[in-house]
Short mmCIF file of C-alpha atoms in Angstrom, two decimals:
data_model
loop_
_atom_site.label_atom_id
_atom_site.label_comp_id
_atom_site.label_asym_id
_atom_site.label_seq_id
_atom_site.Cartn_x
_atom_site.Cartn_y
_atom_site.Cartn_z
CA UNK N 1 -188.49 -49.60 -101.11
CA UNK N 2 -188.38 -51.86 -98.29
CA UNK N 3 -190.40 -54.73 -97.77
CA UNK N 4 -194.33 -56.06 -98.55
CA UNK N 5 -194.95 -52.39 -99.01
CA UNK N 6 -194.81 -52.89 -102.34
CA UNK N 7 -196.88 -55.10 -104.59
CA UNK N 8 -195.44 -54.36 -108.52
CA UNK N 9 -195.63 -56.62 -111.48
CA UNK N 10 -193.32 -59.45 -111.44
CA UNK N 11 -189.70 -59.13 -113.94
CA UNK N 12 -187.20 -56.71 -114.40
CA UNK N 13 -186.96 -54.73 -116.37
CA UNK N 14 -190.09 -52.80 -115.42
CA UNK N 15 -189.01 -49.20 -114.50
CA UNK N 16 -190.20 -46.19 -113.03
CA UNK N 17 -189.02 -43.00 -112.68
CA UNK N 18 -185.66 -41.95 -114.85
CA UNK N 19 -184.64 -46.24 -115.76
CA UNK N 20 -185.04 -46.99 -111.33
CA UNK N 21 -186.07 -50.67 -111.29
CA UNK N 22 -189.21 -52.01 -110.16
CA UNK N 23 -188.73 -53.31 -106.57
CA UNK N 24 -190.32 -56.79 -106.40
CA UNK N 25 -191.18 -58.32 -102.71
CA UNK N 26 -193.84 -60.42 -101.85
CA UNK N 27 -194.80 -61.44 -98.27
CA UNK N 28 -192.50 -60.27 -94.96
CA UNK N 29 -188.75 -60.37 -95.54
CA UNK N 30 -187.75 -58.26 -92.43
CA UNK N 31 -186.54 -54.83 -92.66
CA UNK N 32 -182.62 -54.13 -93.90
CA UNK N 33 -180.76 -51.41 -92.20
CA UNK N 34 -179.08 -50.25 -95.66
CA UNK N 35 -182.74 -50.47 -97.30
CA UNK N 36 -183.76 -48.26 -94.29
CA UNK N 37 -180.89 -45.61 -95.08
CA UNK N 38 -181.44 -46.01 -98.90
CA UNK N 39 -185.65 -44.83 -98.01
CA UNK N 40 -184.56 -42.33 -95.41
CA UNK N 41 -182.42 -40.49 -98.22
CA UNK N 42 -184.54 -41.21 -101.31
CA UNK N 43 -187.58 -39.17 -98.54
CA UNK N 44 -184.82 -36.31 -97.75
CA UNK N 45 -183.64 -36.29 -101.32
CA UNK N 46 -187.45 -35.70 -102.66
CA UNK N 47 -188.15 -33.05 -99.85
CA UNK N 48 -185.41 -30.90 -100.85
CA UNK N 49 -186.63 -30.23 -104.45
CA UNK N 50 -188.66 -27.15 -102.82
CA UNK N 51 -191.01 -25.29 -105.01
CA UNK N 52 -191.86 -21.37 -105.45
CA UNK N 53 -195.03 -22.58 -106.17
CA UNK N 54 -196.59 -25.32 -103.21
CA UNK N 55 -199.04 -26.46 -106.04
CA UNK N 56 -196.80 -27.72 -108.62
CA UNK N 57 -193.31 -27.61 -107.14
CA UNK N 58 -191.63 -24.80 -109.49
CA UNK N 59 -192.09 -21.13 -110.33
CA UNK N 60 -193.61 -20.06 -113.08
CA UNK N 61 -192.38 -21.63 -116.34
CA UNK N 62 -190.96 -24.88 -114.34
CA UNK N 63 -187.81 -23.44 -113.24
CA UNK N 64 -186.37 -25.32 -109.73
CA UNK N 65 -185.81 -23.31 -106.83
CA UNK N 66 -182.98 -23.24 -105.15
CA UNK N 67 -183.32 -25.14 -101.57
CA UNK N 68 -184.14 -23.16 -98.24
CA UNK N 69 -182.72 -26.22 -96.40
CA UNK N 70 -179.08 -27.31 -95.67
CA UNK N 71 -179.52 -30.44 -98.21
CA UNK N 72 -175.95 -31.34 -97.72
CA UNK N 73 -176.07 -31.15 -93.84
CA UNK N 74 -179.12 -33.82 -93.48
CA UNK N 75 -177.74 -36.06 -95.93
CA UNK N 76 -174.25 -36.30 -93.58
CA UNK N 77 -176.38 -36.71 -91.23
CA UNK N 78 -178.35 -39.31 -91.91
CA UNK N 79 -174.93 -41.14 -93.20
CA UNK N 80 -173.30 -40.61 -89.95
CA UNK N 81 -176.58 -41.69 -88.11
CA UNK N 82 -176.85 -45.07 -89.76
CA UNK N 83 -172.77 -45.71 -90.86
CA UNK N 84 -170.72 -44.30 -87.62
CA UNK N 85 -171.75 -47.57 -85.89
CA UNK N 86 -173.11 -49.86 -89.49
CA UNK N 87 -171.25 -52.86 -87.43
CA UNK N 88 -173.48 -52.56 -84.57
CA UNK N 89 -176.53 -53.45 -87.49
CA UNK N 90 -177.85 -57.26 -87.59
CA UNK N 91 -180.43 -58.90 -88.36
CA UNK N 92 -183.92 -57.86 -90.10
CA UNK N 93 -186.43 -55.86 -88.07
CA UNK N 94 -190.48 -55.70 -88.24
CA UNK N 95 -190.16 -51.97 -89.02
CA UNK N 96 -188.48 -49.84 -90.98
CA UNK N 97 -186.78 -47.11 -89.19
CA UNK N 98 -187.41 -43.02 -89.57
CA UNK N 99 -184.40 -40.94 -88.87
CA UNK N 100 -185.15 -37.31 -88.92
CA UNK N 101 -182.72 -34.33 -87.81
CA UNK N 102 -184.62 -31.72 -86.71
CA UNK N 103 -182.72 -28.03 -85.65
CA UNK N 104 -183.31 -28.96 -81.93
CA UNK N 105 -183.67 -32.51 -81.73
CA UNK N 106 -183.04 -36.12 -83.46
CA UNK N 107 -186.07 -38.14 -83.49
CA UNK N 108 -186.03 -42.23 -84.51
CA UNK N 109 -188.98 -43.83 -85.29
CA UNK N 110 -190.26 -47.53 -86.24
CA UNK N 111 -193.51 -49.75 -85.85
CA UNK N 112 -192.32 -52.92 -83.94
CA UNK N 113 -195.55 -54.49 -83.25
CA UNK N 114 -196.00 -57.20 -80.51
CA UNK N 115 -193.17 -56.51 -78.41
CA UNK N 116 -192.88 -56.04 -74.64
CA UNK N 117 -191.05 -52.57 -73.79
CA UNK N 118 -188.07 -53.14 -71.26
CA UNK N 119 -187.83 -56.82 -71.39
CA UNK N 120 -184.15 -58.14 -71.29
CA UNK N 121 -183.05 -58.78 -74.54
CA UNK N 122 -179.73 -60.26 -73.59
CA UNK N 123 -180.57 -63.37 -71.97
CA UNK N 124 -182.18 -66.21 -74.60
CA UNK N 125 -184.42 -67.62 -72.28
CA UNK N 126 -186.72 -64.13 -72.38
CA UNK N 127 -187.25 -64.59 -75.89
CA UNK N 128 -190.86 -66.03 -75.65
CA UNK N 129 -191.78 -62.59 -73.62
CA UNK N 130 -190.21 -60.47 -76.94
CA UNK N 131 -188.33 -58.19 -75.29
CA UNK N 132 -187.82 -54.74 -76.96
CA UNK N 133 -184.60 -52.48 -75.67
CA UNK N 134 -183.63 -48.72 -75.91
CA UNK N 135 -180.24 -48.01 -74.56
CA UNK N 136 -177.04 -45.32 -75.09
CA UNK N 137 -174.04 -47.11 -74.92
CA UNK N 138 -171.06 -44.38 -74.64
CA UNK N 139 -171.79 -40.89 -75.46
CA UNK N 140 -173.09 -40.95 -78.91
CA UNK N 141 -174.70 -44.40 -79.49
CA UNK N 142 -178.42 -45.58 -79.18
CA UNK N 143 -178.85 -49.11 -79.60
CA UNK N 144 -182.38 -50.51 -80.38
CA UNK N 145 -182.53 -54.42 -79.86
CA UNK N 146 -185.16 -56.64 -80.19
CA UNK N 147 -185.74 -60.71 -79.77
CA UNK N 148 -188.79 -62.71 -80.64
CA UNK N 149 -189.08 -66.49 -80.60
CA UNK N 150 -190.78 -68.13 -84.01
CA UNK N 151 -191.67 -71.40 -82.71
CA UNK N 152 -188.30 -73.47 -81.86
CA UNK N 153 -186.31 -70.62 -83.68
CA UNK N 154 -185.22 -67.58 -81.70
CA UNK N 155 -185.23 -64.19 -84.00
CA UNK N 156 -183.02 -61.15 -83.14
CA UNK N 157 -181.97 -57.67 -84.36
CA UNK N 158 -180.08 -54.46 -83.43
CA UNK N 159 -179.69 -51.20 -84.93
CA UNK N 160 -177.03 -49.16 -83.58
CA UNK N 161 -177.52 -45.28 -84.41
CA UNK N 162 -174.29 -42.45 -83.69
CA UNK N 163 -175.81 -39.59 -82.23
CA UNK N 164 -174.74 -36.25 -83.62
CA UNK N 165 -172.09 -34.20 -81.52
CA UNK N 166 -173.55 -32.07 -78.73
CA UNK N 167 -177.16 -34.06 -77.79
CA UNK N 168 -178.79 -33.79 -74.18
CA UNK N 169 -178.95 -37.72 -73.32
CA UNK N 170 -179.67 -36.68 -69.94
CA UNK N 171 -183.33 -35.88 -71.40
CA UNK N 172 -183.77 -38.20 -74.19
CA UNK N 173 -187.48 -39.39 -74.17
CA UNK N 174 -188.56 -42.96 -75.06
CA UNK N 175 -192.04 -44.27 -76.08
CA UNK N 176 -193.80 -47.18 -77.33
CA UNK N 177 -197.23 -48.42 -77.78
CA UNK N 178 -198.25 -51.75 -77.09
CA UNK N 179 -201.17 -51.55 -79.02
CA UNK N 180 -199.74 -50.06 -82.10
CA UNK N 181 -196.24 -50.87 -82.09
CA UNK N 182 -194.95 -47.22 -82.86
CA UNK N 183 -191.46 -46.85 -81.10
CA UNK N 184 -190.45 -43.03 -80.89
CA UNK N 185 -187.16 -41.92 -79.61
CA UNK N 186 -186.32 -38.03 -79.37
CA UNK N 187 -182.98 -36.90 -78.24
CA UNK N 188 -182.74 -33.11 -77.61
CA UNK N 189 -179.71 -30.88 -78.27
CA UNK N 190 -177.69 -29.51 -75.70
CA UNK N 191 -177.54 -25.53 -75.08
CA UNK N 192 -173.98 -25.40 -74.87
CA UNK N 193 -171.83 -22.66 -75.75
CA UNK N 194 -169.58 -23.23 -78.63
CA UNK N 195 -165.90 -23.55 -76.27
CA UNK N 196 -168.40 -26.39 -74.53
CA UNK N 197 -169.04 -28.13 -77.80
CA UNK N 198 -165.26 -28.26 -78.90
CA UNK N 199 -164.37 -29.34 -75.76
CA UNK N 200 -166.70 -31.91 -75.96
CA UNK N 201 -165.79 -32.89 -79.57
CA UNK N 202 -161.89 -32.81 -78.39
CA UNK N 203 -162.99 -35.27 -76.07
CA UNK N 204 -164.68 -37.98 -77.81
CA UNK N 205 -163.31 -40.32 -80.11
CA UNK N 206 -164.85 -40.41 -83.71
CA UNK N 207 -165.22 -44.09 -85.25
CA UNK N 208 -166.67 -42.73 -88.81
CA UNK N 209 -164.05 -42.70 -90.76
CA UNK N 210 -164.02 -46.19 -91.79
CA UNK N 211 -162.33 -46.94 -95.06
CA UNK N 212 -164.90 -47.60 -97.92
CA UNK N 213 -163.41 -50.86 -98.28
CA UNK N 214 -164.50 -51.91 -94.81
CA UNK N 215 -167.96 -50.77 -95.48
CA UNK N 216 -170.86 -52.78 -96.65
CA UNK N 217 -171.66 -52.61 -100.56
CA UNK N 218 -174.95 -51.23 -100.13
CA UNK N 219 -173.66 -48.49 -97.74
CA UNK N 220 -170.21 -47.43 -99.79
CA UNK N 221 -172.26 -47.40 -102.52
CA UNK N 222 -174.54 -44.81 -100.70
CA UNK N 223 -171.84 -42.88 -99.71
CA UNK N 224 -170.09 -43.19 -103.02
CA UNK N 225 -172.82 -42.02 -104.91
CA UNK N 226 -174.02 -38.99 -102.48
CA UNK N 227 -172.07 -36.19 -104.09
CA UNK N 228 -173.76 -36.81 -107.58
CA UNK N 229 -177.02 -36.88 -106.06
CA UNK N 230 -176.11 -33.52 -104.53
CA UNK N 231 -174.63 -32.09 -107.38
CA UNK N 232 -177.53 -32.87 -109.52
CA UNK N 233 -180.05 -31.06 -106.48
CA UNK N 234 -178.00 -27.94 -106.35
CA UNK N 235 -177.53 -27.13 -109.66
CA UNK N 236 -180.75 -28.47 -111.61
CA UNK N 237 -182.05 -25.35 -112.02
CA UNK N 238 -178.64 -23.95 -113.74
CA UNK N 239 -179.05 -23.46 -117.50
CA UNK N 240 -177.95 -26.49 -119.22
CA UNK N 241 -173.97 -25.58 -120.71
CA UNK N 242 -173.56 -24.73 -124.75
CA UNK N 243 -176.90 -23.29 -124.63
CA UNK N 244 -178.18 -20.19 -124.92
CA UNK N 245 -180.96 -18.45 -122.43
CA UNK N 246 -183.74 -20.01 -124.73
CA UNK N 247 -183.10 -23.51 -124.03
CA UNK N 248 -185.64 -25.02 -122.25
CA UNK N 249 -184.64 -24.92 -118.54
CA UNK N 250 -185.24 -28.25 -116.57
CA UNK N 251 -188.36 -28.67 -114.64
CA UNK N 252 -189.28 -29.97 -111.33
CA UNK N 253 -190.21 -33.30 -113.31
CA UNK N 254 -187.34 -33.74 -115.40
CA UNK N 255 -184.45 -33.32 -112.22
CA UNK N 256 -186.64 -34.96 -109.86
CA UNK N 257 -186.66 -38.04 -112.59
CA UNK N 258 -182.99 -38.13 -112.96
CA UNK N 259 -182.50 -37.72 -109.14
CA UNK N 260 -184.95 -41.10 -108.47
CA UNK N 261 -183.05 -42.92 -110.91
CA UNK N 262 -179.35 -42.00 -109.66
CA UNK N 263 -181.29 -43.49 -106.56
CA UNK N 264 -182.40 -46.79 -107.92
CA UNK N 265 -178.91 -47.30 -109.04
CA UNK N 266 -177.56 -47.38 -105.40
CA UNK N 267 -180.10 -49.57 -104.33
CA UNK N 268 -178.95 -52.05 -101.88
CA UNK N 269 -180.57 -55.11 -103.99
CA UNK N 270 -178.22 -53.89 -106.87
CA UNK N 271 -175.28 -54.53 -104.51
CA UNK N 272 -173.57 -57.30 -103.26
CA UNK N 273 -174.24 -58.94 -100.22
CA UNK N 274 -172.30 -57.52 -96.37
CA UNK N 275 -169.05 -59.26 -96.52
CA UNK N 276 -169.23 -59.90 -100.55
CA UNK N 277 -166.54 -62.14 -102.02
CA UNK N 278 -166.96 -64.82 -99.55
CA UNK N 279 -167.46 -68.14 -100.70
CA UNK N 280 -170.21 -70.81 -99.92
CA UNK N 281 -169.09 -72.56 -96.78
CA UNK N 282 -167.52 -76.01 -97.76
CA UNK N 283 -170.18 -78.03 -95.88
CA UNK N 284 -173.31 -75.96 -97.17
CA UNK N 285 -175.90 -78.07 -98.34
CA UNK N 286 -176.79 -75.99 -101.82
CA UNK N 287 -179.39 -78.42 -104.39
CA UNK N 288 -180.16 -77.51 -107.68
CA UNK N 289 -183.51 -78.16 -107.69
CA UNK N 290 -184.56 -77.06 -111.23
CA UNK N 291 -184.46 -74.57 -114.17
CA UNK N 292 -187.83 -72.87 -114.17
CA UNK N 293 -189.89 -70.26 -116.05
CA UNK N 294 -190.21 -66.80 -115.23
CA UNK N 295 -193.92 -67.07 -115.17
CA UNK N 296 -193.51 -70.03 -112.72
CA UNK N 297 -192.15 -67.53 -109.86
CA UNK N 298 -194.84 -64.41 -110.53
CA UNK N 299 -196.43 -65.76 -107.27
CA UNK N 300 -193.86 -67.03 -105.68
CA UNK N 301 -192.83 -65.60 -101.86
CA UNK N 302 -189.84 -63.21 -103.44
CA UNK N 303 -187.46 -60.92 -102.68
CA UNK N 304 -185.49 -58.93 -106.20
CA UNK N 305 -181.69 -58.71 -106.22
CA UNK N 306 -180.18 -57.56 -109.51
CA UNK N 307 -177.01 -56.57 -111.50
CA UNK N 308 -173.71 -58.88 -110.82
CA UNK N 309 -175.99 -60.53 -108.25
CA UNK N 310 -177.55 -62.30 -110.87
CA UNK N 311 -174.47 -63.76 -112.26
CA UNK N 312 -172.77 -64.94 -108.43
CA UNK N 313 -174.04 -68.49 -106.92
CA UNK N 314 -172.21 -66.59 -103.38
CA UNK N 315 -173.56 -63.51 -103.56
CA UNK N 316 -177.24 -65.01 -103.97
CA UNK N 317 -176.11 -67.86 -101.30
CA UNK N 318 -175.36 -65.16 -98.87
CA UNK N 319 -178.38 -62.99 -99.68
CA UNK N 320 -180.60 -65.87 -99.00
CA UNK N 321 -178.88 -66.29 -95.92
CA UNK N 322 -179.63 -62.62 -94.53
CA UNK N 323 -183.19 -62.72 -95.27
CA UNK N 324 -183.36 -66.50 -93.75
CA UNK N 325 -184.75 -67.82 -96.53
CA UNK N 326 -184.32 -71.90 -98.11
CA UNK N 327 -184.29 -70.87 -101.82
CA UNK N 328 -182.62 -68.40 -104.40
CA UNK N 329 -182.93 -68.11 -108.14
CA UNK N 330 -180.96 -66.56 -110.74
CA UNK N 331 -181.30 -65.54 -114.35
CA UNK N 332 -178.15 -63.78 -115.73
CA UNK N 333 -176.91 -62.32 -119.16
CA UNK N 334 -174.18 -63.26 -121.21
CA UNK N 335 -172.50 -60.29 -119.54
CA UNK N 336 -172.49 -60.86 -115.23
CA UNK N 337 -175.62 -59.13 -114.96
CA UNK N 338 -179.02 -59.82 -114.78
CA UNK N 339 -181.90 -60.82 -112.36
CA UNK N 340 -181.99 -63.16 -109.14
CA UNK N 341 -184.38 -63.97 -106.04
CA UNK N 342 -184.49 -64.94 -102.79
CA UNK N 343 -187.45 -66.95 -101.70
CA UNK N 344 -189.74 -68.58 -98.96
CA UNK N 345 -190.90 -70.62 -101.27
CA UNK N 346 -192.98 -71.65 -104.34
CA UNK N 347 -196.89 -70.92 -104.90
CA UNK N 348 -197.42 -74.08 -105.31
CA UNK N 349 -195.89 -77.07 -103.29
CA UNK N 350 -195.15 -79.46 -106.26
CA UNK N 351 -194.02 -76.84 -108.89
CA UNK N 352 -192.14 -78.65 -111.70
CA UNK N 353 -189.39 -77.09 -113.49
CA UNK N 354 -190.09 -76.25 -116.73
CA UNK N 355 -187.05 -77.38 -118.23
CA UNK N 356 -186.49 -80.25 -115.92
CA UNK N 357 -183.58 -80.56 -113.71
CA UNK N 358 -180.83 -83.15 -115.53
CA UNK N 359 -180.24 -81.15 -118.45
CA UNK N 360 -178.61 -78.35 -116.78
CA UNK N 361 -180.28 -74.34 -116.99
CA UNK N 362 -178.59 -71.31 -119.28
CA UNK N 363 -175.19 -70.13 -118.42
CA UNK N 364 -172.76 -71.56 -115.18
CA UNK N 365 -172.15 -69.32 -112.91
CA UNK N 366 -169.41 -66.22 -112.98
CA UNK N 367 -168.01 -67.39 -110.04
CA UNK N 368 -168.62 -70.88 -110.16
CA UNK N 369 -168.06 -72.69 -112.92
CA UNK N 370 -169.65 -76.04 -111.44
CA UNK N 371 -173.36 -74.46 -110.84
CA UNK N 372 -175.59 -72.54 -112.69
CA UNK N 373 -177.13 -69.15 -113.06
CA UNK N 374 -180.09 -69.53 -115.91
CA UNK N 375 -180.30 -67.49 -118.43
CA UNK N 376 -181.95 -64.18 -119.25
CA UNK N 377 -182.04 -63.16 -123.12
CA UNK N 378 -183.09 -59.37 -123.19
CA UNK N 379 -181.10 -58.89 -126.82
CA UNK N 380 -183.33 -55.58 -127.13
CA UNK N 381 -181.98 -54.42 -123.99
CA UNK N 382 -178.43 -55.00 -125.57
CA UNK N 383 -178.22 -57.89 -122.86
CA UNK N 384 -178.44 -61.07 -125.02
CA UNK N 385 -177.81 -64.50 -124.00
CA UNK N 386 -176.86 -67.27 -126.77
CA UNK N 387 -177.97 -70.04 -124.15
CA UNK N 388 -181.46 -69.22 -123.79
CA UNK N 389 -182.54 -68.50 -127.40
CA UNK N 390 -186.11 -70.26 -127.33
CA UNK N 391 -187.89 -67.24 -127.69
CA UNK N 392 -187.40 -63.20 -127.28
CA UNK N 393 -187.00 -62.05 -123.81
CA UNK N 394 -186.63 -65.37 -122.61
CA UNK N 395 -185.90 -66.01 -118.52
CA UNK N 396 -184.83 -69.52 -117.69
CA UNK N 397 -183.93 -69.50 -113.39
CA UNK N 398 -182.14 -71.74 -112.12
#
């Protein structure tokens, strides 16, 4: 997940474990905080397919093992951590954060290299001294905000975290490195006695219950798509239903295969952009510049979005915005689906289009029918497109 971590072979529909899409980013996009939540489950997910065995992850004959660990209780809270306060999240970070709930503390985590610790992130003019800020706001949220200036451009973020019910803020401790860049915040818990904790809770307002309409894609679909994920964990060791106790039984392999790839299918590039549905502003400056090959953009400085992304001239307009980017692509089916990019750029300055730019490129848009949105002709996929029929598994990106 996440950001120039990973270095795959460029194209969908390259896939990995159980049909999850290949991830493709090249260079330093910034970290998402919905990317960031997506990692921190997909981590929590993996850890809590325990194993009788340490070696191999199963018992004798491949049978899962039932968890030792509250599965459902770190998922909600990991949700809760990242969605109580998900508008209090802007802009991309250096790092990705590390949210772990431990029995007697919450610890965050993130590398944020070349920061100053302290510095006053609330006043522009401090920018050029990157000032890097840990604060509680209330009783239950930590805000992390940082600011750099890029030359004449001045860069900021903030991710806003809701504390679980019942921490010690009193005694939270705060560190970060200079050198490194490693930020680590632990909050304790309180040792309060239960009447203390429901008075407490009685006390507090709770902001999480947002409807999932209000939510971002990426997190509703998160949230949406948590009880199958859970459902799948706790019972994948069951016998499978109609058959009898010689079936085979599922193996650590097999669940932990259709687990990843429930996971790639709530990945936040296979969702629409925050605040989806909105149109281009009216005086956006959007060129066509060209209708190129795929093998044009293998080296290219980009970013993968997929599914009705693909097929959306907004949703790609808006993308490119949030990773601050000039340039998006698109390559869609004759269904809305298919595969799109956001880019810094091309690998080479004076790339010409390899079908020109006058003559148009695949299919116009779903949502526009004045632009287009290429064409991607994967007909042994059972995702054919009758405008880009030069060849088998044709891409054309406009």
């Amino acid at each position: 997940q996440g950001s120039d971590e990973i270095e795959m072979p460029f194209g969908m529909p390259n896939v990995v474990f159980g049909g999850m899409p290949v991830m493709v980013v090249r260079g330093h996009f910034g970290f998402d905080p919905w990317e960031d939540l997506h990692h921190n489950v997909q981590r929590v997910v993996q850890n809590g397919l325990p194993a009788g065995d340490k070696a191999t992850g199963e018992e004798p004959g491949g049978v899962l093992v039932p968890a030792m660990n509250p599965l459902e209780a770190q998922l909600g809270s990991l949700l809760d951590a990242f969605s109580g306060q998900h508008a209090g999240h802007f802009g991309r970070a250096e790092g990705s954060f590390h949210v772990e709930d431990h029995n007697r503390s919450l610890t965050i985590t993130a590398n944020l290299p070349g920061y100053k610790f302290g510095g006053d992130t609330q006043n522009l003019n401090a920018a050029a001294e990157s000032p890097l800020a840990v604060q509680v706001i209330g009783k239950r949220s930590l805000v992390v905000k940082g600011m750099q200036q890029q030359g004449p451009l001045i860069k900021s973020w903030q991710r806003s975290f809701q504390l679980p019910k019942g921490m010690d803020l009193d005694h939270m401790d705060v560190t970060y490195s200079s050198a490194s860049g490693n930020l680590t915040v632990v909050v304790p818990r309180k040792n309060t006695t239960g009447a203390a904790t429901d008075k407490e809770e009685e006390e507090e307002e709770d902001g999480s219950f947002d409807e999932d309409d209000d939510l971002p894609p990426a997190l509703r679909a998160l949230r949406q798509g948590m009880p199958g994920i859970l459902g799948k964990v706790q019972d994948g060791g069951a016998p499978r239903r109609g058959g009898g106790f010689l079936m085979p039984q599922p193996t650590l392999p097999d669940i932990l295969g259709e687990v990843l790839g429930m996971m790639g299918q709530m990945h936040p590039r296979l969702q629409g952009p925050e605040g989806g549905g909105r149109p281009v502003p009216e005086d956006a400056e959007v060129n066509f510049v060209g209708c190129f090959a795929e093998a044009q953009l293998a080296k290219a400085d980009a970013k993968y979005y997929g599914k009705t992304n693909a097929a959306s001239f907004s949703d790609m307009y808006w993308h490119a915005e949030a990773d601050h980017v000039p340039y998006f692509a698109m390559s869609r089916h004759g269904a809305a689906l298919g595969h799109a990019f956001t880019a810094h750029g091309f690998a080479h300055e004076d790339e010409k289009p390899k079908w020109g730019i006058y003559d148009g490129c695949g299919s116009r848009c779903e949502d526009d029918g004045s632009r287009w949105c290429g064409c991607s002709n994967e007909a042994t996929r059972n995702l054919p497109n009758g405008d880009c029929l030069e060849s088998e598994e044709e891409k054309r990106f406009a």
